[in-house]
Tab-separated table of N, CA and C in Angstrom:
chain	number	residue	atom	x	y	z
A	1	UNK	N	-6.056	23.885	-41.822
A	1	UNK	CA	-6.018	24.912	-40.897
A	1	UNK	C	-7.498	25.038	-39.865
A	2	UNK	N	-8.534	24.518	-40.445
A	2	UNK	CA	-9.807	24.357	-39.751
A	2	UNK	C	-9.647	23.039	-38.429
A	3	UNK	N	-8.920	22.303	-39.036
A	3	UNK	CA	-8.838	21.083	-38.210
A	3	UNK	C	-7.815	21.578	-36.958
A	4	UNK	N	-7.102	22.176	-37.368
A	4	UNK	CA	-6.171	22.826	-35.956
A	4	UNK	C	-6.630	23.620	-35.159
A	5	UNK	N	-7.545	24.357	-35.819
A	5	UNK	CA	-8.487	25.370	-34.715
A	5	UNK	C	-9.337	24.504	-33.801
A	6	UNK	N	-9.974	23.668	-34.514
A	6	UNK	CA	-10.904	22.738	-33.981
A	6	UNK	C	-10.367	21.848	-32.688
A	7	UNK	N	-8.825	21.577	-33.168
A	7	UNK	CA	-8.293	20.961	-32.162
A	7	UNK	C	-7.823	21.885	-30.815
A	8	UNK	N	-7.565	22.970	-31.100
A	8	UNK	CA	-7.304	24.061	-30.232
A	8	UNK	C	-8.430	24.197	-29.179
A	9	UNK	N	-9.511	24.411	-29.908
A	9	UNK	CA	-10.771	24.632	-29.000
A	9	UNK	C	-10.929	23.540	-28.206
A	10	UNK	N	-10.981	22.349	-28.626
A	10	UNK	CA	-11.186	21.035	-27.967
A	10	UNK	C	-10.116	20.984	-26.695
A	11	UNK	N	-8.960	21.375	-27.186
A	11	UNK	CA	-7.925	21.197	-25.981
A	11	UNK	C	-8.244	22.166	-24.988
A	12	UNK	N	-8.786	23.284	-25.363
A	12	UNK	CA	-8.768	24.454	-24.494
A	12	UNK	C	-9.954	24.239	-23.494
A	13	UNK	N	-11.051	23.757	-24.000
A	13	UNK	CA	-12.394	23.266	-23.319
A	13	UNK	C	-11.921	22.340	-22.251
A	14	UNK	N	-11.101	21.447	-22.861
A	14	UNK	CA	-10.881	20.121	-21.953
A	14	UNK	C	-10.180	20.620	-20.754
A	15	UNK	N	-9.508	21.608	-21.123
A	15	UNK	CA	-8.459	22.363	-19.854
A	15	UNK	C	-9.178	22.958	-18.761
A	16	UNK	N	-10.251	23.910	-19.289
A	16	UNK	CA	-11.340	24.453	-18.633
A	16	UNK	C	-12.142	23.597	-17.779
A	17	UNK	N	-12.618	22.533	-18.201
A	17	UNK	CA	-13.615	21.583	-17.523
A	17	UNK	C	-12.954	20.727	-16.648
A	18	UNK	N	-11.436	20.369	-16.791
A	18	UNK	CA	-10.989	19.226	-16.081
A	18	UNK	C	-10.647	19.906	-14.470
A	19	UNK	N	-10.567	21.144	-14.223
A	19	UNK	CA	-10.279	21.406	-12.911
A	19	UNK	C	-11.717	21.636	-12.343
A	20	UNK	N	-12.953	21.835	-12.873
A	20	UNK	CA	-14.230	21.795	-12.256
A	20	UNK	C	-14.631	20.427	-11.958
A	21	UNK	N	-14.008	19.324	-12.620
A	21	UNK	CA	-14.604	18.104	-12.578
A	21	UNK	C	-13.781	17.505	-11.136
A	22	UNK	N	-12.525	17.982	-11.130
A	22	UNK	CA	-11.676	17.521	-10.069
A	22	UNK	C	-11.788	18.005	-8.876
A	23	UNK	N	-12.135	19.273	-8.731
A	23	UNK	CA	-12.340	20.088	-7.482
A	23	UNK	C	-13.835	20.483	-7.007
A	24	UNK	N	-14.742	20.280	-8.047
A	24	UNK	CA	-16.022	20.547	-7.691
A	24	UNK	C	-16.788	19.815	-6.451
A	25	UNK	N	-16.409	18.519	-6.540
A	25	UNK	CA	-17.176	17.728	-5.168
A	25	UNK	C	-16.465	18.221	-3.981
A	26	UNK	N	-15.322	18.514	-3.990
A	26	UNK	CA	-14.465	18.927	-2.555
A	26	UNK	C	-15.366	20.107	-2.253
A	27	UNK	N	-15.471	21.165	-3.208
A	27	UNK	CA	-16.061	22.430	-2.719
A	27	UNK	C	-17.450	22.049	-2.379
A	28	UNK	N	-18.299	21.241	-2.788
A	28	UNK	CA	-19.703	21.198	-2.757
A	28	UNK	C	-19.867	20.534	-1.372
A	29	UNK	N	-18.835	19.477	-1.088
A	29	UNK	CA	-18.855	18.742	0.363
A	29	UNK	C	-18.915	19.925	1.299
A	30	UNK	N	-18.111	21.053	1.233
A	30	UNK	CA	-17.993	21.959	2.189
A	30	UNK	C	-18.987	22.940	2.158
A	31	UNK	N	-19.820	22.831	1.203
A	31	UNK	CA	-21.000	23.948	1.343
A	31	UNK	C	-22.070	23.426	1.806
A	32	UNK	N	-22.635	24.236	2.807
A	32	UNK	CA	-23.786	23.704	3.538
A	32	UNK	C	-24.964	23.780	2.695
A	33	UNK	N	-25.830	22.773	2.745
A	33	UNK	CA	-26.980	22.710	2.143
A	33	UNK	C	-28.069	23.289	2.961
A	34	UNK	N	-29.076	23.497	2.041
A	34	UNK	CA	-30.414	24.275	2.830
A	34	UNK	C	-30.827	23.165	4.168
A	35	UNK	N	-30.681	21.961	3.886
A	35	UNK	CA	-31.120	20.890	4.819
A	35	UNK	C	-30.149	20.721	6.119
A	36	UNK	N	-29.032	21.141	6.057
A	36	UNK	CA	-28.104	20.850	7.175
A	36	UNK	C	-28.160	22.250	8.283
A	37	UNK	N	-28.527	21.944	9.345
A	37	UNK	CA	-28.764	22.744	10.358
A	37	UNK	C	-27.299	22.814	11.061
A	38	UNK	N	-26.831	24.082	11.650
A	38	UNK	CA	-25.814	24.167	12.759
A	38	UNK	C	-26.605	24.314	14.003
A	39	UNK	N	-26.224	23.795	14.898
A	39	UNK	CA	-26.959	23.607	16.276
A	39	UNK	C	-26.126	24.319	17.454
A	40	UNK	N	-26.674	25.231	18.172
A	40	UNK	CA	-26.029	25.763	19.291
A	40	UNK	C	-26.678	25.301	20.572
A	41	UNK	N	-26.006	24.761	21.425
A	41	UNK	CA	-26.401	24.396	22.741
A	41	UNK	C	-25.835	24.900	23.746
A	42	UNK	N	-26.796	25.732	24.642
A	42	UNK	CA	-26.438	26.286	25.871
A	42	UNK	C	-27.003	25.617	27.008
A	43	UNK	N	-26.191	25.182	28.056
A	43	UNK	CA	-26.695	24.243	28.987
A	43	UNK	C	-27.376	24.837	30.294
A	44	UNK	N	-27.365	26.186	30.129
A	44	UNK	CA	-27.906	26.908	31.071
A	44	UNK	C	-27.292	26.906	32.499
A	45	UNK	N	-27.932	27.546	33.453
A	45	UNK	CA	-27.335	27.618	34.960
A	45	UNK	C	-28.263	27.581	35.909
A	46	UNK	N	-28.116	27.989	37.161
A	46	UNK	CA	-29.108	27.799	38.128
A	46	UNK	C	-30.223	28.976	37.625
A	47	UNK	N	-29.629	30.226	37.319
A	47	UNK	CA	-30.741	31.374	37.038
A	47	UNK	C	-31.081	31.581	35.276
A	48	UNK	N	-30.647	30.708	34.609
A	48	UNK	CA	-30.838	30.745	33.340
A	48	UNK	C	-31.155	29.384	32.738
A	49	UNK	N	-32.071	29.577	31.828
A	49	UNK	CA	-32.582	28.379	30.946
A	49	UNK	C	-31.433	27.861	29.870
A	50	UNK	N	-31.375	26.725	29.967
A	50	UNK	CA	-30.622	25.968	28.819
A	50	UNK	C	-31.720	26.392	27.456
A	51	UNK	N	-30.714	26.407	26.424
A	51	UNK	CA	-31.486	26.494	25.092
A	51	UNK	C	-30.648	25.977	23.850
A	52	UNK	N	-31.509	25.504	22.899
A	52	UNK	CA	-31.023	24.955	21.805
A	52	UNK	C	-31.415	25.910	20.530
A	53	UNK	N	-30.613	26.009	19.680
A	53	UNK	CA	-30.816	27.006	18.302
A	53	UNK	C	-30.734	26.078	17.168
A	54	UNK	N	-31.452	25.735	16.310
A	54	UNK	CA	-31.096	25.150	14.956
A	54	UNK	C	-31.183	26.226	14.004
A	55	UNK	N	-30.003	26.631	13.060
A	55	UNK	CA	-29.988	27.613	12.323
A	55	UNK	C	-29.486	26.739	10.842
A	56	UNK	N	-30.171	27.342	10.036
A	56	UNK	CA	-30.018	26.810	8.623
A	56	UNK	C	-29.430	27.890	7.938
A	57	UNK	N	-28.526	27.515	6.851
A	57	UNK	CA	-27.835	28.686	5.902
A	57	UNK	C	-28.543	29.775	5.567
A	58	UNK	N	-29.956	29.745	5.108
A	58	UNK	CA	-30.767	30.494	4.823
A	58	UNK	C	-31.110	31.564	5.933
A	59	UNK	N	-30.887	31.419	7.254
A	59	UNK	CA	-30.761	32.559	8.370
A	59	UNK	C	-32.229	32.096	9.108
A	60	UNK	N	-32.888	31.106	8.455
A	60	UNK	CA	-34.142	30.617	9.287
A	60	UNK	C	-33.668	29.884	10.586
A	61	UNK	N	-34.136	29.983	11.668
A	61	UNK	CA	-33.927	29.299	12.691
A	61	UNK	C	-35.080	28.855	13.713
A	62	UNK	N	-34.852	27.873	14.502
A	62	UNK	CA	-35.879	27.184	15.359
A	62	UNK	C	-35.170	27.323	16.870
A	63	UNK	N	-35.794	27.369	17.853
A	63	UNK	CA	-35.286	27.401	19.195
A	63	UNK	C	-35.941	26.719	20.148
A	64	UNK	N	-35.613	26.334	21.330
A	64	UNK	CA	-35.975	26.070	22.415
A	64	UNK	C	-35.235	26.400	23.611
A	65	UNK	N	-36.222	27.375	24.460
A	65	UNK	CA	-35.460	28.012	25.668
A	65	UNK	C	-36.701	27.916	26.570
A	66	UNK	N	-36.433	27.310	27.975
A	66	UNK	CA	-37.080	27.280	29.167
A	66	UNK	C	-38.412	26.590	28.852
A	67	UNK	N	-37.974	25.468	28.066
A	67	UNK	CA	-39.271	24.686	27.437
A	67	UNK	C	-40.054	25.087	26.694
A	68	UNK	N	-39.871	26.218	25.984
A	68	UNK	CA	-40.787	26.943	25.177
A	68	UNK	C	-39.985	26.941	23.698
A	69	UNK	N	-40.895	26.563	22.665
A	69	UNK	CA	-40.382	26.516	21.327
A	69	UNK	C	-40.814	27.905	20.703
A	70	UNK	N	-39.846	28.374	19.908
A	70	UNK	CA	-39.948	29.646	18.999
A	70	UNK	C	-39.313	29.498	17.562
A	71	UNK	N	-39.450	30.422	16.815
A	71	UNK	CA	-38.998	30.211	15.504
A	71	UNK	C	-38.654	31.847	15.102
A	72	UNK	N	-37.715	32.110	14.421
A	72	UNK	CA	-37.231	33.293	13.798
A	72	UNK	C	-36.254	33.419	12.770
A	73	UNK	N	-35.701	34.365	12.585
A	73	UNK	CA	-34.729	34.515	11.409
A	73	UNK	C	-33.562	35.440	11.743
A	74	UNK	N	-32.479	34.979	11.376
A	74	UNK	CA	-31.499	35.874	11.660
A	74	UNK	C	-31.055	36.566	10.102
A	75	UNK	N	-29.916	37.685	10.243
A	75	UNK	CA	-29.451	37.987	9.100
A	75	UNK	C	-28.717	36.840	8.383
A	76	UNK	N	-28.667	37.074	7.126
A	76	UNK	CA	-27.875	35.980	6.052
A	76	UNK	C	-26.531	36.235	6.191
A	77	UNK	N	-26.199	37.373	6.635
A	77	UNK	CA	-24.603	37.507	6.788
A	77	UNK	C	-24.257	36.897	8.068
A	78	UNK	N	-25.109	37.097	9.343
A	78	UNK	CA	-25.138	36.346	10.559
A	78	UNK	C	-24.646	34.706	10.125
A	79	UNK	N	-25.747	34.250	9.332
A	79	UNK	CA	-25.685	32.800	9.267
A	79	UNK	C	-24.629	32.221	8.306
A	80	UNK	N	-24.290	33.275	7.226
A	80	UNK	CA	-22.987	32.895	6.414
A	80	UNK	C	-21.750	32.698	7.336
A	81	UNK	N	-21.777	33.792	8.087
A	81	UNK	CA	-20.454	33.910	8.886
A	81	UNK	C	-20.324	32.540	9.704
A	82	UNK	N	-21.588	32.268	10.491
A	82	UNK	CA	-21.592	31.145	11.241
A	82	UNK	C	-21.430	29.820	10.532
A	83	UNK	N	-21.826	29.737	9.415
A	83	UNK	CA	-21.343	28.332	8.618
A	83	UNK	C	-19.873	28.395	8.093
A	84	UNK	N	-19.480	29.490	7.797
A	84	UNK	CA	-17.976	29.695	7.433
A	84	UNK	C	-16.937	29.288	8.512
A	85	UNK	N	-17.378	30.010	9.814
A	85	UNK	CA	-16.565	29.670	10.906
A	85	UNK	C	-16.537	28.166	11.538
A	86	UNK	N	-17.853	27.580	11.261
A	86	UNK	CA	-17.630	25.934	11.465
A	86	UNK	C	-17.019	25.338	10.720
A	87	UNK	N	-17.125	25.854	9.394
A	87	UNK	CA	-16.238	24.916	8.213
A	87	UNK	C	-14.859	25.219	8.435
A	88	UNK	N	-14.240	26.347	9.035
A	88	UNK	CA	-12.735	26.752	9.273
A	88	UNK	C	-12.605	26.000	10.476
A	89	UNK	N	-13.521	25.544	11.495
A	89	UNK	CA	-12.995	24.938	12.704
A	89	UNK	C	-13.091	23.452	12.835
A	90	UNK	N	-13.291	22.775	11.790
A	90	UNK	CA	-13.614	21.179	11.533
A	90	UNK	C	-12.216	20.841	11.653
A	91	UNK	N	-12.106	19.687	12.307
A	91	UNK	CA	-13.142	19.077	13.080
A	91	UNK	C	-13.341	19.712	14.252
A	92	UNK	N	-14.619	20.104	14.574
A	92	UNK	CA	-14.965	20.443	15.715
A	92	UNK	C	-14.680	19.691	17.100
A	93	UNK	N	-14.625	18.556	17.081
A	93	UNK	CA	-14.322	17.938	18.253
A	93	UNK	C	-12.675	17.960	18.711
A	94	UNK	N	-11.958	18.610	17.925
A	94	UNK	CA	-10.456	18.565	17.983
A	94	UNK	C	-10.213	20.257	18.252
A	95	UNK	N	-11.223	21.190	18.350
A	95	UNK	CA	-10.828	22.566	18.700
A	95	UNK	C	-10.202	22.429	20.273
A	96	UNK	N	-9.446	23.422	20.416
A	96	UNK	CA	-8.626	23.371	21.759
A	96	UNK	C	-9.508	23.859	23.135
A	97	UNK	N	-9.367	23.192	24.036
A	97	UNK	CA	-10.339	23.433	25.228
A	97	UNK	C	-9.639	23.621	26.321
A	98	UNK	N	-9.772	24.615	27.073
A	98	UNK	CA	-9.344	24.908	28.429
A	98	UNK	C	-10.335	24.729	29.532
A	99	UNK	N	-10.722	24.294	30.450
A	99	UNK	CA	-11.681	24.264	31.462
A	99	UNK	C	-11.376	25.745	32.043
A	100	UNK	N	-12.577	26.370	32.403
A	100	UNK	CA	-12.509	27.363	33.164
A	100	UNK	C	-13.544	27.674	34.307
A	101	UNK	N	-13.284	28.359	35.402
A	101	UNK	CA	-14.119	28.571	36.546
A	101	UNK	C	-15.394	29.299	36.111
A	102	UNK	N	-16.607	28.735	36.436
A	102	UNK	CA	-17.840	29.580	36.223
A	102	UNK	C	-18.656	29.661	37.437
A	103	UNK	N	-19.254	30.571	37.522
A	103	UNK	CA	-20.530	31.046	38.548
A	103	UNK	C	-21.635	29.787	38.445
A	104	UNK	N	-21.899	29.462	39.514
A	104	UNK	CA	-22.937	28.449	39.653
A	104	UNK	C	-24.401	29.153	39.218
A	105	UNK	N	-24.362	30.101	39.592
A	105	UNK	CA	-25.550	30.964	39.208
A	105	UNK	C	-25.937	31.413	37.826
A	106	UNK	N	-24.644	31.633	37.215
A	106	UNK	CA	-24.906	32.368	35.911
A	106	UNK	C	-23.954	31.767	34.838
A	107	UNK	N	-22.938	31.038	35.367
A	107	UNK	CA	-21.998	30.315	34.365
A	107	UNK	C	-22.710	29.070	33.513
A	108	UNK	N	-22.637	29.326	32.163
A	108	UNK	CA	-23.116	28.458	31.280
A	108	UNK	C	-22.016	27.518	30.573
A	109	UNK	N	-22.401	26.629	29.806
A	109	UNK	CA	-21.402	26.068	28.659
A	109	UNK	C	-22.279	26.195	27.310
A	110	UNK	N	-21.320	26.448	26.411
A	110	UNK	CA	-22.156	26.444	24.959
A	110	UNK	C	-21.092	25.420	24.027
A	111	UNK	N	-21.858	24.720	23.290
A	111	UNK	CA	-21.282	24.062	22.276
A	111	UNK	C	-22.061	23.970	21.090
A	112	UNK	N	-21.198	23.489	19.863
A	112	UNK	CA	-21.840	23.950	18.384
A	112	UNK	C	-21.904	22.220	17.962
A	113	UNK	N	-22.729	21.948	17.163
A	113	UNK	CA	-22.846	20.818	16.614
A	113	UNK	C	-23.206	20.839	14.958
A	114	UNK	N	-22.488	20.383	14.248
A	114	UNK	CA	-22.661	20.360	12.772
A	114	UNK	C	-22.236	19.015	11.972
A	115	UNK	N	-23.050	18.293	11.473
A	115	UNK	CA	-22.696	17.270	10.359
A	115	UNK	C	-22.193	15.978	11.405
A	116	UNK	N	-22.825	15.961	12.445
A	116	UNK	CA	-22.345	14.926	13.499
A	116	UNK	C	-21.187	15.053	14.448
A	117	UNK	N	-20.548	16.481	14.083
A	117	UNK	CA	-19.331	16.597	14.904
A	117	UNK	C	-19.997	17.957	16.091
A	118	UNK	N	-19.178	17.555	17.183
A	118	UNK	CA	-19.566	18.644	18.237
A	118	UNK	C	-18.402	19.220	18.944
A	119	UNK	N	-18.362	20.195	19.177
A	119	UNK	CA	-17.329	21.123	19.790
A	119	UNK	C	-17.110	20.639	21.209
A	120	UNK	N	-16.211	21.322	21.776
A	120	UNK	CA	-16.134	21.357	23.351
A	120	UNK	C	-16.738	22.698	23.681
A	121	UNK	N	-16.982	22.917	24.937
A	121	UNK	CA	-17.463	24.214	25.557
A	121	UNK	C	-16.632	25.350	25.014
A	122	UNK	N	-17.212	26.106	24.229
A	122	UNK	CA	-16.647	27.192	23.491
A	122	UNK	C	-16.822	28.650	24.440
A	123	UNK	N	-17.569	28.346	25.617
A	123	UNK	CA	-17.636	29.590	26.152
A	123	UNK	C	-16.501	29.854	27.272
A	124	UNK	N	-15.338	29.076	27.329
A	124	UNK	CA	-14.354	29.553	28.230
A	124	UNK	C	-13.499	30.434	27.305
A	125	UNK	N	-12.559	31.108	27.893
A	125	UNK	CA	-11.755	32.251	27.256
A	125	UNK	C	-10.608	31.342	26.490
A	126	UNK	N	-10.340	31.801	25.105
A	126	UNK	CA	-9.513	30.960	24.405
A	126	UNK	C	-8.582	31.982	23.766
A	127	UNK	N	-7.516	31.417	23.173
A	127	UNK	CA	-6.575	32.159	22.329
A	127	UNK	C	-7.023	32.074	20.838
A	128	UNK	N	-7.577	30.677	20.687
A	128	UNK	CA	-7.803	30.279	19.467
A	128	UNK	C	-8.924	31.130	18.577
A	129	UNK	N	-8.664	31.650	17.579
A	129	UNK	CA	-9.648	32.597	16.724
A	129	UNK	C	-10.723	31.671	16.419
A	130	UNK	N	-10.708	30.391	16.118
A	130	UNK	CA	-12.000	29.588	15.724
A	130	UNK	C	-12.772	29.299	16.759
A	131	UNK	N	-12.593	29.234	18.036
A	131	UNK	CA	-13.109	29.086	19.388
A	131	UNK	C	-13.845	30.338	19.742
A	132	UNK	N	-13.227	31.521	19.652
A	132	UNK	CA	-13.588	32.840	20.003
A	132	UNK	C	-14.712	33.039	18.557
A	133	UNK	N	-14.341	32.908	17.600
A	133	UNK	CA	-15.394	33.339	16.338
A	133	UNK	C	-16.681	32.522	16.442
A	134	UNK	N	-16.698	31.117	16.881
A	134	UNK	CA	-17.834	30.370	17.195
A	134	UNK	C	-18.698	30.817	18.260
A	135	UNK	N	-17.852	31.259	19.275
A	135	UNK	CA	-18.707	31.526	20.436
A	135	UNK	C	-19.449	33.168	20.382
A	136	UNK	N	-18.651	34.084	19.473
A	136	UNK	CA	-19.171	35.404	19.079
A	136	UNK	C	-20.314	35.225	18.481
A	137	UNK	N	-20.323	34.077	17.362
A	137	UNK	CA	-21.641	33.508	16.492
A	137	UNK	C	-22.588	33.202	17.213
A	138	UNK	N	-22.579	32.382	18.355
A	138	UNK	CA	-23.496	31.789	18.960
A	138	UNK	C	-24.226	33.048	19.833
A	139	UNK	N	-23.503	33.938	20.499
A	139	UNK	CA	-24.061	35.031	21.003
A	139	UNK	C	-24.842	35.961	20.358
A	140	UNK	N	-24.126	36.407	19.073
A	140	UNK	CA	-25.122	37.343	18.007
A	140	UNK	C	-26.301	36.437	17.513
A	141	UNK	N	-26.216	35.329	17.235
A	141	UNK	CA	-27.337	34.524	16.858
A	141	UNK	C	-28.453	34.660	17.937
A	142	UNK	N	-28.216	34.274	19.212
A	142	UNK	CA	-29.174	34.435	20.373
A	142	UNK	C	-29.654	35.718	20.450
A	143	UNK	N	-28.823	36.568	20.338
A	143	UNK	CA	-29.139	38.282	20.210
A	143	UNK	C	-30.339	38.728	19.229
A	144	UNK	N	-29.970	38.071	17.906
A	144	UNK	CA	-30.897	38.409	16.891
A	144	UNK	C	-32.148	37.594	16.917
A	145	UNK	N	-32.065	36.477	17.691
A	145	UNK	CA	-33.553	35.939	17.797
A	145	UNK	C	-34.133	36.643	18.758
A	146	UNK	N	-33.754	37.094	19.899
A	146	UNK	CA	-34.390	38.121	20.768
A	146	UNK	C	-35.251	37.191	21.772
A	147	UNK	N	-34.738	36.293	22.470
A	147	UNK	CA	-35.348	35.653	23.407
A	147	UNK	C	-34.514	35.768	24.688
A	148	UNK	N	-35.183	35.612	25.936
A	148	UNK	CA	-34.674	35.908	27.134
A	148	UNK	C	-34.065	34.351	27.744
A	149	UNK	N	-33.070	34.140	28.342
A	149	UNK	CA	-32.881	33.090	29.109
A	149	UNK	C	-32.981	32.963	30.579
A	150	UNK	N	-33.401	34.159	31.010
A	150	UNK	CA	-33.492	34.208	32.590
A	150	UNK	C	-34.771	33.531	33.001
A	151	UNK	N	-34.640	32.607	33.640
A	151	UNK	CA	-35.578	31.962	34.187
A	151	UNK	C	-36.973	32.516	35.011
A	152	UNK	N	-36.628	33.824	35.822
A	152	UNK	CA	-37.685	34.774	36.321
A	152	UNK	C	-38.257	35.105	35.150
A	153	UNK	N	-38.236	35.281	33.822
A	153	UNK	CA	-39.048	35.799	32.851
A	153	UNK	C	-40.172	34.927	32.407
A	154	UNK	N	-39.921	33.571	32.924
A	154	UNK	CA	-40.950	32.629	32.517
A	154	UNK	C	-41.785	32.350	33.774
A	155	UNK	N	-43.042	32.533	33.844
A	155	UNK	CA	-43.774	31.945	35.226
A	155	UNK	C	-43.793	30.551	35.348
A	156	UNK	N	-44.006	29.770	36.414
A	156	UNK	CA	-44.087	28.339	36.181
A	156	UNK	C	-45.438	27.826	36.157
């Protein structure tokens, strides 16, 4: 009787561990580590400065705007949503893109880079929820970091 119970316990333990061994590398490969930054690049316009924001999953961020460097922190929920939306949109280079007309004075383009993948311009109107989500994330992150992109705010 004891041998049978030991066999059942061993079999049950093996069944519990096997899925973890098979699936955990895939899950771990999709989970951002603290070293991987998501990068938002806005190319600016005649009246606005270009900027680059590097965001870590922890919410820590660095940025360069109007050739000035800064650092800040965004809400963890904002960072988590950003990285989840990046993962949902992969491969970034395959996101749908439809060119749109933009003002020379204020029209900008925005791209996201993550793990060597780069999105097309996500600032043009889109029906794809992945593009819309990434653009909304980029805007939210820039607002939470609270820096101005207007050239006239920075004396030369």
